[in-house]
Amino acid sequence: MSGGQYGRFGGQYVPEALMPAIDELTDAYQRYVLENEAGFMDDLAERLETFGGRPTPLQYADQLSDRYDIDVYLKREDLLHGGAHKLNNALGQVLLARYMGKERIIAETGAGQHGTATTMACAHLGMPCEVYMGRRDVNRQRPNVFRMRLNGASVTPVDIGRGTLKEAISETMRDWAGSVETTHYVIGSVVGPHPYPDLVREFQSVIGSEARDQCLEKLGELPDAVVACAGGGSNAMGTYDAFLEDESVDLYAVEAGGDSLEIDREAGVAPNSATLSTGTEGVLHGSRTKVLQDDDGQIMESHSVSSGLDYAGVGPELAHLAEEGRLAATPVDDEAALAAFHRLSQLEGIIPALETAHAFGFLEERGDDLGDTAVITVSGRGDKDLESVIEESFKRDLPEAPDLSLFTTDQGGR
Amino acid sequence: MGVDAIRAAFEDGAAFIPYLAAGDPGGDLSNSTPESAMAATADYVSALVDAGADVVELGLPFSEPIADGPTIQSATVRALQAGMTPPRYLELVESLDVDVPIVAMTYYNPIYRYGERDGVGPFVEAAAAAGVDGLIIPDLPVEESAPLERACREHDVALIFIAAPTTREDRLRAIMQRGTGYLYVQARLGTTGASRSVSDQTKHTLDRIAAYEASERHARLPKAVGFGISTGEQAATVVGAGADGVIVGSALVDIVAEGEDVVASLEELGRELKAGARAGFDRRTQ
Ligand SMILES: Cc1ncc(COP(=O)(O)O)c(C=O)c1O
C-alpha cells in the first residue's frame, strides 16, 4: 500500500515510468518541506513575503456583516501577487524543483491563475516553463494567457474533449511521462497522486494558519464558520488545515453547481462540477477520490461558469473530510455565483474571481445560520473574468448586474 | 487458457503481440453501430492471428487515457463514440473465434467501477469467464496493485506490469515478483505512439532486466517490448537485443483509422512484424 491515504481516498495511481520521480518528490517533500532541510521553508517564507506580499490581511467586511447580521471576515488571498492563492503553492513547488535540481517546469491550468502563478514563480527563479491549458479555457481566460506569455512561458492549448482542466491535467501528465527525468510537474491543486495532495496542502496551509492567528488576535476567539470555494480544493484545504482540530469551527466547501445538478448519463455530461455533493468513488489523475462519472466508470465532462472550478474530480483529503462529516459541501449554481460577483463588487469594493464568487453565493443563501462569526477566503480577484462576467450577465439579464449597455454594441456575438 | 497459455505463447522466442482498441470503427463513424464496430474488431483480430499473432492485446477504452499518445487517444474517442462499454467489451471477447490468449488493456477506473460492487473482483471474474487471459493496467503501479493481484490469482488471469526506462532495481524486483504472464518493457519514455527508430533506452532497459534476472534466478518472465515499434526491422532489432516478443499498437491502429483495406493491410503489416521478430530471434541465437 502506498502512502498518502485519507481514509479510503488517495493513493498513487500513475504509470510506472512516473513512479521513480514521485518517490523522489516524496523524499524531497519530507526533507525540504517537513524538515526544513537547507533552510528551504525559510527561503520560501522570505520569498512569499518579499515577492508575494504575505501575510495577507484578514479584513472585516462592514457591508456584508450588516447584510447578514453576522461578523464576516475576509481572508484576502486576492491581494497575493498574481491575484490568487495559487502563488503559495506554485512558488513553493518551483522552489522545491530548484532545490531538487530539476531543469524545467510544466503545469496545467484551468482559470489560468495557477498557470500565471507558476510562470511568475518560474521567471522569478529562472526556470523554463510550459503550461497546458484547455482550448475552451484559453478562450474564456484570455488575460491570463497574455500574462503567462508575458512572463516568458509557453502556453500549449489542449484540444481534446471539452478543452477544460481535466484535459489539461491529462496532457500535462503525458508531457511528464516523456520528460520526467529533468522536469517537475507543478500540479495546481490538492489533487493527483501522493505526495501532491499533501504537498500542495502544506504550501497552502499558510492561508489558514495566518487566518487563525489573525482571528485570535482580532477577535480573541475562533470563528464559528470557515468558508471557501472548492474546485480541486487547494484554497479550501489550505484554509481548513489549521482549523481541523477546532471542533467548534464549522467548515464549508462551496462547489460549482453549474447549470443544474441533474446529470445526463447518456451524453456523459454533468452540467456542474459539484464533485463532493454528487460524485461517486473512482480513480482519476492518480488518486482515488470522488469523481463525476457514468455507470461504466467513464469520467464525465463537467461544467461551471468558472474555469477554475470546472473539474470532474476533487482532492482526496476533501473527499475524506466530507465523508467523515468534518466539512459540509454545498453547491452554488452559475447564476447565484454571478449575482454574488456583482454583490461583492458593489458592497465591498472587491471584484472577486468567479471561483471565489461561489463562496459568497453560499453566504447569501446561508448567511443567517453560520453562527456569529464567519471567515471567508477570497481566493482570487476577478480581473481575469471581466469579459466572461459581462457576457454571462448580459445573457441572463441579471438584476444584480450594473447597466452594461455601454458594452453591448459589439456584444452577444463573440 | 489463463496464465499458462500466455507463457506458452512465448515458446518460439519471438512473440508478436498486436494491440487494437476494441470497438474502434475507424475513420467513418457515421454508419457505425456498436454491433458493427464490435464485428469489425473481431475481423481485425482474426486477420492479425492469421498473420501470426501469438497474443492479442485489446484496449478497453477509458475517457482519460493518460499513458496514450494521439493515435490511441483518437481510437479511444472513436470507440467510445461508437458505443463501446465494459459489458460490450466482454461480449466481444467472448465472441472471438481465435485460439491465442487475449489480454485486456485498460485503466483502473473502468474495472474498479464494473458491476454492482466497487472493487476489481467483479470485473476480473466476468473477464475470466469471457475469455480474457491477462490484464495490463498502465495507471496501476505495484504500490496499488494488491487487490487486483488477489482477484487475478483467484481467477487465473495474468497481471502484466510495465517496466519503464526509469525503473531501477528496487522497483524492478517488486515488478518481477508480482507480475505474471509477461513483462511489458516500455521501449522509451513518453506515451504510446509509433516512432521512427528504436531508442537506446530499450537496449539499456533490456540489459538491466537481464542483469537482474541473472542475479535472481527465481524471477523470470518473458519480456515483450512495446511503445513505438511499427516495422519488421524494428521488431528484429528489439528481439535481437534480447526481447522475447514485440508489442505493436499505434501502427495497427493507424490502419484501422485510415479505414482502407483494413483487413488486408493489418495482415500484411502483421506478417512483416512477425517475420521481423523471428529474424531478430535467429540473429540473436545464431
Ligand atoms: C481564484 C481561484 N479560486 C479557486 C480556484 C479553484 O482551485 P482550488 O479549489 O484548488 O482552490 C481557482 C482555480 O483556478 C482560482 O483561480
XYZ file of C-alpha atoms and ligand atoms in Angstrom:
716
model
C 0.000 0.000 0.000
C 1.295 3.424 -0.917
C 1.433 6.389 1.401
C -0.953 9.274 1.209
C -4.181 7.631 2.306
C -7.058 9.699 3.649
C -9.414 7.007 4.810
C -10.352 5.161 1.602
C -9.135 8.006 -0.578
C -5.761 8.991 -2.005
C -3.024 6.706 -3.293
C -0.734 6.660 -6.307
C -2.459 5.525 -9.498
C 0.119 6.561 -12.083
C 2.212 4.880 -14.762
C 5.340 3.073 -13.620
C 7.511 5.469 -15.642
C 6.497 8.281 -13.270
C 6.865 6.377 -10.023
C 10.603 6.968 -9.559
C 10.029 10.731 -9.896
C 7.133 10.535 -7.494
C 9.297 8.684 -4.980
C 11.965 11.341 -5.440
C 9.372 14.063 -4.838
C 8.096 12.286 -1.741
C 11.616 12.239 -0.389
C 12.205 15.914 -1.219
C 8.883 16.835 0.391
C 9.881 15.056 3.567
C 13.317 16.614 3.764
C 12.889 20.149 2.460
C 9.280 20.905 3.343
C 8.625 18.932 6.517
C 12.149 19.050 7.948
C 13.247 22.422 6.528
C 16.465 20.906 5.223
C 18.888 23.511 3.836
C 16.553 26.167 5.224
C 14.084 25.529 2.389
C 10.982 26.667 4.263
C 12.747 29.794 5.495
C 13.760 30.605 1.943
C 10.161 30.098 0.809
C 8.718 32.213 3.631
C 11.092 35.040 2.787
C 10.126 34.918 -0.902
C 6.428 34.724 -0.126
C 6.849 37.872 1.919
C 9.012 39.930 -0.426
C 7.915 38.608 -3.832
C 4.407 37.508 -2.902
C 3.258 40.094 -0.388
C 2.442 37.812 2.544
C 0.935 37.932 5.068
C -2.400 38.788 3.519
C -4.856 40.697 5.692
C -7.961 39.432 7.442
C -10.451 42.166 6.733
C -13.732 42.944 8.480
C -16.444 43.276 5.823
C -18.749 46.047 7.041
C -21.469 45.832 4.438
C -21.706 42.059 4.324
C -21.739 41.899 8.106
C -24.681 44.325 8.104
C -26.474 42.440 5.404
C -26.281 39.023 7.062
C -26.221 40.209 10.647
C -23.089 38.227 11.464
C -19.463 39.279 11.616
C -17.945 38.491 8.247
C -14.181 38.463 7.879
C -12.419 38.149 4.554
C -9.087 36.373 4.186
C -7.687 38.393 1.322
C -5.735 35.953 -0.873
C -6.776 38.106 -3.825
C -4.083 40.514 -2.631
C -1.322 37.956 -3.078
C 0.955 38.590 -6.071
C -0.730 37.299 -9.194
C -4.158 37.860 -7.701
C -4.935 34.461 -6.204
C -3.863 31.974 -3.565
C -2.201 29.924 -6.289
C 1.216 31.539 -5.761
C 1.569 29.909 -2.313
C 1.765 26.528 -3.972
C 3.381 27.489 -7.271
C 6.278 29.326 -5.651
C 6.705 26.500 -3.166
C 6.838 23.835 -5.862
C 9.048 25.729 -8.304
C 11.479 26.475 -5.490
C 11.372 22.830 -4.443
C 12.099 21.796 -8.031
C 15.132 24.049 -7.975
C 16.356 22.510 -4.736
C 15.854 19.104 -6.371
C 17.968 20.121 -9.344
C 15.159 19.932 -11.923
C 15.661 21.921 -15.131
C 12.191 22.506 -16.477
C 8.696 23.150 -15.156
C 5.377 22.047 -16.602
C 1.929 22.868 -15.269
C -1.720 22.605 -16.190
C -4.137 25.420 -15.667
C -7.887 25.913 -15.710
C -8.651 29.530 -14.939
C -5.087 30.424 -15.761
C -4.442 31.550 -12.196
C -2.280 28.567 -11.345
C -0.565 28.864 -14.704
C 0.071 32.549 -14.125
C 1.384 31.960 -10.617
C 3.659 29.214 -11.928
C 5.045 31.331 -14.756
C 5.654 34.186 -12.313
C 7.492 31.849 -9.956
C 9.479 30.431 -12.885
C 10.513 33.869 -14.101
C 11.409 34.818 -10.539
C 13.533 31.692 -10.099
C 14.905 31.477 -13.625
C 13.247 28.235 -14.742
C 11.825 27.488 -18.211
C 8.111 26.774 -18.117
C 5.402 25.248 -20.292
C 1.728 25.490 -19.364
C -1.051 23.277 -20.779
C -4.495 24.821 -20.940
C -7.747 23.561 -22.441
C -8.757 25.368 -25.618
C -12.072 26.446 -24.134
C -10.285 27.926 -21.117
C -7.756 29.706 -23.342
C -10.718 31.462 -24.907
C -12.512 32.359 -21.708
C -9.471 33.399 -19.643
C -7.522 35.426 -22.184
C -5.939 37.955 -19.807
C -4.186 35.132 -18.009
C -2.907 33.673 -21.269
C -1.317 37.045 -22.003
C 0.174 37.212 -18.531
C 1.754 33.776 -18.893
C 3.223 34.694 -22.262
C 4.487 37.998 -20.858
C 6.308 36.066 -18.149
C 8.140 34.195 -20.861
C 6.354 30.859 -20.646
C 4.906 28.866 -23.495
C 1.199 28.093 -23.362
C 0.039 24.966 -25.170
C -3.689 24.718 -25.878
C -5.270 21.295 -25.419
C -7.948 20.452 -27.976
C -9.092 17.082 -26.684
C -12.538 16.639 -25.112
C -14.267 19.779 -23.888
C -10.921 21.542 -23.536
C -11.028 22.284 -19.832
C -8.996 21.482 -16.730
C -9.423 17.697 -16.868
C -7.919 17.511 -20.342
C -5.160 19.946 -19.382
C -4.122 17.742 -16.452
C -4.140 14.596 -18.620
C -2.000 16.311 -21.247
C 0.492 17.607 -18.676
C 0.816 14.071 -17.321
C 1.603 12.904 -20.862
C 4.337 15.509 -21.213
C 5.715 14.397 -17.853
C 5.724 10.749 -18.949
C 8.320 11.738 -21.533
C 10.245 14.416 -19.663
C 10.205 13.116 -16.124
C 13.957 12.824 -15.761
C 14.574 16.579 -15.960
C 11.153 18.112 -15.439
C 8.984 18.807 -12.410
C 5.214 18.865 -12.790
C 3.754 21.657 -10.663
C 0.220 20.429 -10.067
C -2.170 23.248 -9.218
C -4.427 21.843 -6.564
C -4.648 19.223 -3.830
C -5.225 16.510 -6.443
C -3.050 13.922 -8.168
C -1.003 11.056 -6.749
C 0.586 11.172 -3.317
C 2.577 13.240 -2.306
C 0.868 16.048 -4.270
C -2.294 16.401 -2.159
C -0.117 16.631 0.977
C 2.487 18.855 -0.599
C 0.007 21.345 -2.041
C -1.997 21.459 1.187
C 1.202 22.103 3.123
C 2.117 25.038 0.871
C -1.434 26.411 1.010
C -1.863 25.928 4.751
C -0.295 29.352 5.251
C -3.780 30.741 4.461
C -5.456 29.094 7.428
C -2.614 29.397 9.872
C -2.423 33.136 9.261
C -6.196 33.464 9.402
C -6.426 31.521 12.643
C -3.774 33.685 14.310
C -5.424 36.819 12.957
C -8.783 35.697 14.374
C -7.311 35.082 17.803
C -5.559 38.432 17.687
C -8.512 40.462 16.396
C -11.476 38.681 17.939
C -9.836 36.898 20.815
C -11.627 33.759 19.671
C -12.128 31.372 16.787
C -14.816 31.924 14.162
C -17.935 29.741 14.059
C -17.699 29.107 10.343
C -14.933 28.952 7.759
C -15.986 29.089 4.115
C -14.036 28.520 0.894
C -14.833 27.615 -2.684
C -13.590 24.228 -3.844
C -12.598 23.093 -7.318
C -9.697 20.739 -6.768
C -9.771 22.147 -3.266
C -6.435 23.842 -2.626
C -7.639 27.140 -1.213
C -10.219 25.211 0.798
C -7.717 22.704 2.261
C -5.207 25.496 2.805
C -7.799 27.434 4.736
C -9.169 24.491 6.739
C -5.933 22.811 7.737
C -5.243 24.997 10.799
C -8.881 24.662 11.924
C -9.299 20.895 11.519
C -8.795 20.177 15.212
C -11.018 23.069 16.326
C -14.262 21.198 16.665
C -16.317 24.327 17.292
C -15.408 25.644 13.838
C -17.722 24.509 11.040
C -16.059 24.092 7.648
C -17.939 24.729 4.390
C -16.750 23.794 0.907
C -18.667 25.589 -1.817
C -18.719 23.768 -5.133
C -19.813 24.812 -8.587
C -23.448 23.859 -9.112
C -23.169 24.931 -12.760
C -26.438 24.984 -14.703
C -28.024 22.151 -12.824
C -27.256 19.214 -10.558
C -29.025 16.830 -12.914
C -26.617 14.552 -14.709
C -27.025 13.467 -18.316
C -25.539 9.981 -18.161
C -26.351 9.171 -21.770
C -24.397 12.155 -23.053
C -21.703 11.713 -20.402
C -22.152 15.302 -19.301
C -22.545 16.682 -15.813
C -23.722 20.289 -16.182
C -21.921 21.107 -12.920
C -18.696 20.451 -11.057
C -20.210 19.564 -7.694
C -17.997 16.543 -7.170
C -18.263 16.292 -3.389
C -22.025 16.768 -3.450
C -22.905 14.472 -6.342
C -19.820 12.439 -7.300
C -19.060 8.774 -6.714
C -15.880 6.988 -5.734
C -13.379 6.431 -8.504
C -9.804 6.845 -9.634
C -8.831 9.931 -11.602
C -5.467 11.580 -12.251
C -3.566 9.460 -9.801
C -5.812 9.270 -6.802
C -8.879 7.549 -5.511
C -11.426 10.216 -4.775
C -14.922 11.422 -5.607
C -15.417 11.895 -9.325
C -18.171 12.722 -11.773
C -18.513 9.551 -13.828
C -21.068 7.450 -15.626
C -22.099 3.895 -14.777
C -19.239 2.482 -16.859
C -16.587 4.429 -14.982
C -16.033 6.912 -17.817
C -15.259 10.389 -16.492
C -17.909 12.927 -17.406
C -17.419 16.359 -18.847
C -18.127 18.899 -16.125
C -19.389 22.441 -16.411
C -19.054 25.657 -14.486
C -19.113 29.294 -15.479
C -15.784 29.483 -13.642
C -12.908 27.666 -15.313
C -11.092 27.117 -12.026
C -13.929 25.048 -10.567
C -14.728 23.215 -13.809
C -13.284 19.814 -12.912
C -14.742 16.305 -12.575
C -12.570 15.381 -9.581
C -11.662 16.805 -6.189
C -8.808 16.399 -3.722
C -8.872 13.051 -1.869
C -8.486 14.658 1.544
C -11.604 16.755 0.930
C -13.488 13.633 -0.139
C -12.454 12.023 3.120
C -13.321 15.012 5.319
C -16.707 15.315 3.623
C -17.421 11.651 4.182
C -16.377 11.925 7.838
C -18.728 14.856 8.256
C -15.907 17.225 9.189
C -16.841 19.552 6.359
C -20.105 20.318 4.633
C -20.096 20.559 0.849
C -22.724 22.736 -0.842
C -23.203 23.589 -4.493
C -23.898 27.137 -5.677
C -25.050 27.476 -9.269
C -23.703 29.691 -12.058
C -26.399 32.294 -11.664
C -26.012 32.660 -7.894
C -22.247 32.934 -8.326
C -22.607 35.659 -10.946
C -25.023 37.543 -8.703
C -22.556 37.234 -5.819
C -19.780 38.519 -8.068
C -21.723 41.750 -8.583
C -22.824 41.952 -4.967
C -19.299 41.742 -3.590
C -18.074 44.243 -6.156
C -20.785 46.724 -5.218
C -20.957 46.202 -1.462
C -17.318 45.777 -0.579
C -15.343 47.196 -3.464
C -13.791 43.811 -4.094
C -14.152 42.277 -7.540
C -13.720 38.567 -6.849
C -12.716 35.760 -9.153
C -15.748 33.820 -10.411
C -14.449 30.829 -8.438
C -14.407 32.893 -5.252
C -17.834 34.352 -6.021
C -19.317 30.896 -5.352
C -18.325 31.224 -1.686
C -20.228 34.498 -1.498
C -23.223 32.956 -3.226
C -23.242 30.488 -0.365
C -23.116 33.350 2.139
C -26.195 34.860 0.505
C -28.050 31.551 0.826
C -26.873 30.535 4.263
C -25.556 33.709 5.930
C -28.205 33.563 8.615
C -27.270 30.164 10.001
C -23.499 30.293 10.199
C -23.282 31.404 13.856
C -21.856 34.755 14.952
C -18.629 34.959 13.005
C -17.594 33.651 9.615
C -14.263 33.737 7.810
C -14.442 33.539 4.038
C -11.409 33.044 1.868
C -11.282 35.454 -1.047
C -9.225 33.050 -3.128
C -8.657 35.460 -6.002
C -9.549 38.662 -7.744
C -11.773 38.903 -10.778
C -9.830 40.869 -13.367
C -9.402 37.724 -15.476
C -13.184 37.215 -15.514
C -14.445 40.620 -16.599
C -15.144 39.611 -20.191
C -16.961 36.408 -19.198
C -18.940 38.177 -16.498
C -20.123 40.909 -18.814
C -21.119 38.351 -21.414
C -22.808 35.960 -18.975
C -24.604 38.721 -17.060
C -25.904 40.230 -20.266
C -27.102 36.848 -21.489
C -29.027 36.249 -18.278
C -30.259 39.763 -17.752
C -29.057 39.551 -14.146
C -30.787 42.047 -11.867
C -27.632 42.363 -9.742
C -25.507 43.422 -12.702
C -24.911 47.107 -13.410
C -26.228 48.567 -16.645
C -23.894 47.045 -19.194
C -25.438 48.584 -22.315
C -22.243 50.531 -22.765
C -20.627 47.302 -23.820
C -23.421 45.776 -25.807
C -22.669 47.331 -29.185
C -20.277 44.549 -30.125
C -21.535 42.037 -27.599
C -23.535 38.891 -27.846
C -21.681 37.679 -30.883
C -18.342 36.705 -29.538
C -6.202 -20.690 -21.079
C -5.152 -18.165 -18.460
C -1.624 -17.564 -17.183
C -0.128 -20.774 -18.601
C -1.494 -20.090 -22.062
C 0.226 -16.717 -22.073
C 3.533 -18.233 -21.044
C 3.143 -20.855 -23.757
C 2.639 -18.156 -26.372
C 6.292 -17.166 -25.953
C 7.640 -20.614 -26.672
C 9.072 -19.832 -30.095
C 11.111 -16.976 -28.580
C 9.771 -14.217 -30.805
C 6.183 -13.434 -29.955
C 4.209 -10.914 -31.976
C 1.633 -9.113 -29.846
C -0.657 -6.705 -31.666
C -2.810 -4.150 -29.862
C -6.143 -2.798 -31.084
C -8.675 -0.504 -29.452
C -11.778 -2.649 -29.085
C -14.828 -1.280 -30.840
C -12.879 1.322 -32.811
C -14.888 1.679 -36.022
C -12.061 3.517 -37.764
C -12.361 6.693 -39.756
C -16.015 6.784 -40.671
C -18.260 6.926 -37.638
C -21.440 7.844 -39.446
C -22.775 4.387 -40.266
C -21.345 2.512 -37.351
C -23.380 0.870 -34.634
C -21.936 -0.734 -31.517
C -22.544 -4.117 -33.149
C -20.815 -3.250 -36.419
C -17.830 -1.773 -34.578
C -17.540 -4.918 -32.485
C -17.810 -7.153 -35.536
C -15.097 -5.131 -37.249
C -12.752 -5.572 -34.284
C -13.400 -9.316 -34.330
C -12.440 -9.437 -38.027
C -9.277 -7.446 -37.372
C -8.287 -9.755 -34.554
C -8.736 -12.774 -36.832
C -6.615 -11.128 -39.523
C -3.808 -10.480 -37.038
C -3.955 -14.029 -35.722
C -3.788 -15.316 -39.315
C -0.704 -13.151 -39.747
C 0.975 -14.865 -36.822
C -0.066 -13.031 -33.659
C 0.792 -15.042 -30.552
C -1.175 -12.935 -28.053
C -3.682 -10.155 -28.757
C -3.995 -7.073 -26.571
C -7.398 -5.453 -26.761
C -7.879 -1.980 -25.344
C -10.998 -1.264 -23.322
C -11.426 2.473 -23.864
C -11.285 4.870 -20.911
C -12.089 8.561 -21.173
C -8.752 9.686 -19.662
C -6.026 7.662 -21.386
C -3.077 9.415 -19.723
C -0.492 6.902 -20.935
C -1.541 7.116 -24.577
C -0.334 9.347 -27.380
C -2.540 10.960 -30.042
C -3.106 7.810 -32.167
C -4.594 5.683 -29.405
C -6.328 8.674 -27.808
C -8.206 9.176 -31.069
C -9.038 5.489 -31.288
C -10.366 5.684 -27.733
C -12.587 8.613 -28.600
C -13.908 6.800 -31.699
C -14.594 3.599 -29.768
C -16.447 5.443 -27.007
C -18.468 7.388 -29.560
C -19.313 4.156 -31.321
C -20.772 2.876 -28.061
C -18.082 0.637 -26.577
C -18.716 -0.155 -22.903
C -17.186 -2.680 -20.493
C -20.105 -5.131 -20.867
C -19.905 -4.912 -24.668
C -16.166 -5.357 -24.469
C -16.603 -8.642 -22.637
C -19.248 -9.724 -25.155
C -16.777 -9.004 -27.914
C -14.048 -11.063 -26.265
C -16.486 -13.902 -25.767
C -17.422 -13.823 -29.440
C -13.832 -14.101 -30.688
C -13.038 -17.283 -32.553
C -9.265 -17.408 -32.186
C -7.014 -19.667 -30.167
C -4.462 -17.177 -28.861
C -4.548 -15.606 -25.412
C -6.398 -12.285 -25.085
C -5.016 -9.575 -22.842
C -7.230 -6.669 -21.821
C -5.515 -3.302 -21.589
C -7.363 -0.545 -19.805
C -7.138 1.889 -16.906
C -8.036 1.287 -13.310
C -11.292 3.197 -13.055
C -13.449 1.233 -15.518
C -12.531 -2.077 -13.917
C -12.909 -0.643 -10.432
C -16.415 0.576 -11.256
C -17.572 -2.553 -13.083
C -20.502 -4.463 -11.645
C -22.709 -3.845 -8.680
C -19.994 -3.635 -6.050
C -16.973 -1.339 -6.019
C -13.682 -3.135 -6.290
C -11.948 -5.077 -9.015
C -13.321 -8.545 -8.202
C -16.453 -8.388 -10.362
C -14.562 -7.288 -13.454
C -11.861 -9.930 -13.173
C -14.436 -12.641 -12.622
C -16.500 -11.557 -15.622
C -13.402 -11.059 -17.764
C -12.074 -14.527 -16.979
C -15.458 -16.008 -17.833
C -15.500 -14.150 -21.150
C -12.053 -15.452 -22.091
C -9.662 -12.715 -21.005
C -6.323 -14.294 -20.089
C -4.403 -11.294 -18.811
C -4.670 -7.644 -17.812
C -2.438 -4.611 -18.342
C -3.364 -1.509 -16.343
C -0.935 1.307 -17.146
C -2.018 3.536 -14.259
C -1.591 0.805 -11.662
C 1.912 0.643 -10.152
C 2.824 -2.150 -7.725
C 2.052 0.215 -4.827
C -1.667 -0.096 -5.551
C -1.935 -3.497 -7.165
C -2.602 -5.837 -4.227
C -6.405 -6.062 -4.648
C -6.119 -6.722 -8.373
C -3.371 -9.296 -7.850
C -5.623 -11.178 -5.465
C -8.539 -11.195 -7.897
C -6.303 -12.238 -10.791
C -4.829 -15.109 -8.828
C -8.273 -16.307 -7.891
C -9.484 -16.344 -11.499
C -6.276 -17.433 -13.262
C -5.802 -14.149 -15.080
C -2.269 -12.851 -15.637
C -1.424 -9.407 -14.274
C 1.151 -7.873 -16.569
C 3.219 -4.996 -15.225
C 5.168 -2.411 -17.150
C 8.899 -1.824 -16.615
C 9.934 1.655 -17.763
C 13.315 3.121 -18.704
C 13.184 4.925 -15.345
C 12.576 1.717 -13.374
C 15.594 0.891 -11.201
C 16.432 -2.311 -9.408
C 14.315 -1.978 -6.264
C 11.171 -1.389 -8.259
C 12.119 -3.990 -10.860
C 12.325 -6.587 -8.120
C 8.764 -5.885 -6.980
C 7.507 -5.871 -10.560
C 9.186 -9.169 -11.434
C 7.973 -10.828 -8.266
C 4.404 -9.700 -8.599
C 3.824 -9.791 -12.323
C 2.601 -12.875 -14.181
C 2.275 -13.747 -17.875
C 4.937 -11.463 -19.288
C 6.777 -8.273 -18.513
C 5.794 -5.290 -20.624
C 9.048 -3.473 -21.300
C 8.390 0.137 -22.191
C 10.775 0.889 -25.045
C 11.175 4.588 -24.327
C 9.800 7.349 -22.142
C 6.650 9.153 -23.209
C 3.271 7.935 -24.320
C 2.261 5.247 -26.788
C 2.801 6.058 -30.443
C 4.807 4.935 -33.421
C 8.359 6.221 -33.699
C 10.948 6.051 -36.397
C 13.811 4.465 -34.545
C 14.291 2.109 -31.672
C 15.586 4.001 -28.693
C 18.880 3.269 -26.939
C 16.799 3.220 -23.790
C 15.282 -0.060 -24.981
C 18.591 -1.872 -25.050
C 19.607 -0.394 -21.693
C 16.350 -1.447 -20.101
C 16.598 -4.971 -21.529
C 20.185 -5.264 -20.320
C 19.211 -4.086 -16.866
C 16.455 -6.670 -16.700
C 18.795 -9.412 -17.937
C 21.326 -8.468 -15.256
C 18.598 -8.593 -12.656
C 17.421 -11.997 -13.877
C 20.936 -13.333 -13.769
C 21.194 -12.336 -10.114
C 17.760 -13.595 -9.061
C 17.187 -16.999 -10.534
C 13.596 -17.283 -9.333
C 12.078 -14.288 -11.009
C 11.863 -14.888 -14.733
C 9.211 -13.630 -17.127
C 9.089 -13.348 -20.914
C 9.907 -9.774 -21.914
C 7.755 -8.088 -24.527
C 8.824 -4.657 -25.722
C 6.253 -2.052 -26.685
C 5.926 1.718 -27.313
C 6.933 2.924 -30.716
C 7.518 -0.276 -32.682
C 5.951 -0.103 -36.118
C 8.104 -2.040 -38.629
C 9.541 -5.520 -39.099
C 13.046 -4.073 -38.941
C 12.351 -2.502 -35.541
C 10.837 -5.774 -34.350
C 14.026 -7.572 -35.412
C 16.219 -5.036 -33.612
C 14.273 -5.332 -30.390
C 14.159 -9.128 -30.366
C 17.808 -9.171 -31.401
C 18.542 -7.053 -28.333
C 17.071 -9.694 -26.046
C 13.294 -9.270 -26.067
C 11.053 -12.350 -26.201
C 8.347 -10.512 -28.071
C 7.196 -7.226 -29.557
C 4.015 -5.296 -28.854
C 2.714 -3.160 -31.701
C -0.227 -0.791 -31.245
C -0.273 2.614 -32.869
C 0.938 1.423 -36.291
C -2.002 -1.016 -36.453
C -4.473 1.471 -35.013
C -3.426 3.868 -37.773
C -4.507 1.293 -40.360
C -7.893 0.980 -38.693
C -8.187 4.777 -38.556
C -7.484 5.132 -42.278
C -10.207 2.620 -42.970
C -8.976 1.362 -46.352
C -8.499 -2.345 -46.968
C -8.132 -2.705 -43.248
C -8.126 -6.489 -43.045
C -5.574 -6.935 -45.824
C -3.333 -4.146 -44.544
C -3.388 -5.468 -40.989
C -2.491 -8.900 -42.256
C 0.343 -7.566 -44.350
C 1.912 -5.489 -41.576
C 1.250 -8.326 -39.127
C 3.249 -10.753 -41.282
C 6.080 -8.260 -41.600
C 6.201 -7.787 -37.822
C 6.090 -11.491 -37.042
C 8.812 -12.167 -39.628
C 10.885 -9.346 -38.148
C 10.575 -10.778 -34.668
C 11.658 -14.202 -35.956
C 14.606 -12.718 -37.824
C 15.690 -10.934 -34.651
C 15.470 -14.166 -32.738
C 17.542 -16.036 -35.338
C 20.147 -13.276 -35.265
C 20.429 -13.498 -31.506
C 20.604 -17.288 -31.287
C 22.905 -17.987 -34.219
C -9.239 32.323 -7.643
C -9.398 30.847 -7.634
N -10.069 30.268 -6.631
C -10.246 28.938 -6.596
C -9.764 28.117 -7.584
C -10.031 26.647 -7.503
O -8.932 25.894 -7.122
P -8.828 25.247 -5.696
O -10.106 24.547 -5.416
O -7.673 24.328 -5.821
O -8.563 26.325 -4.717
C -9.053 28.677 -8.655
C -8.510 27.820 -9.717
O -8.077 28.212 -10.742
C -8.871 30.075 -8.676
O -8.216 30.661 -9.685
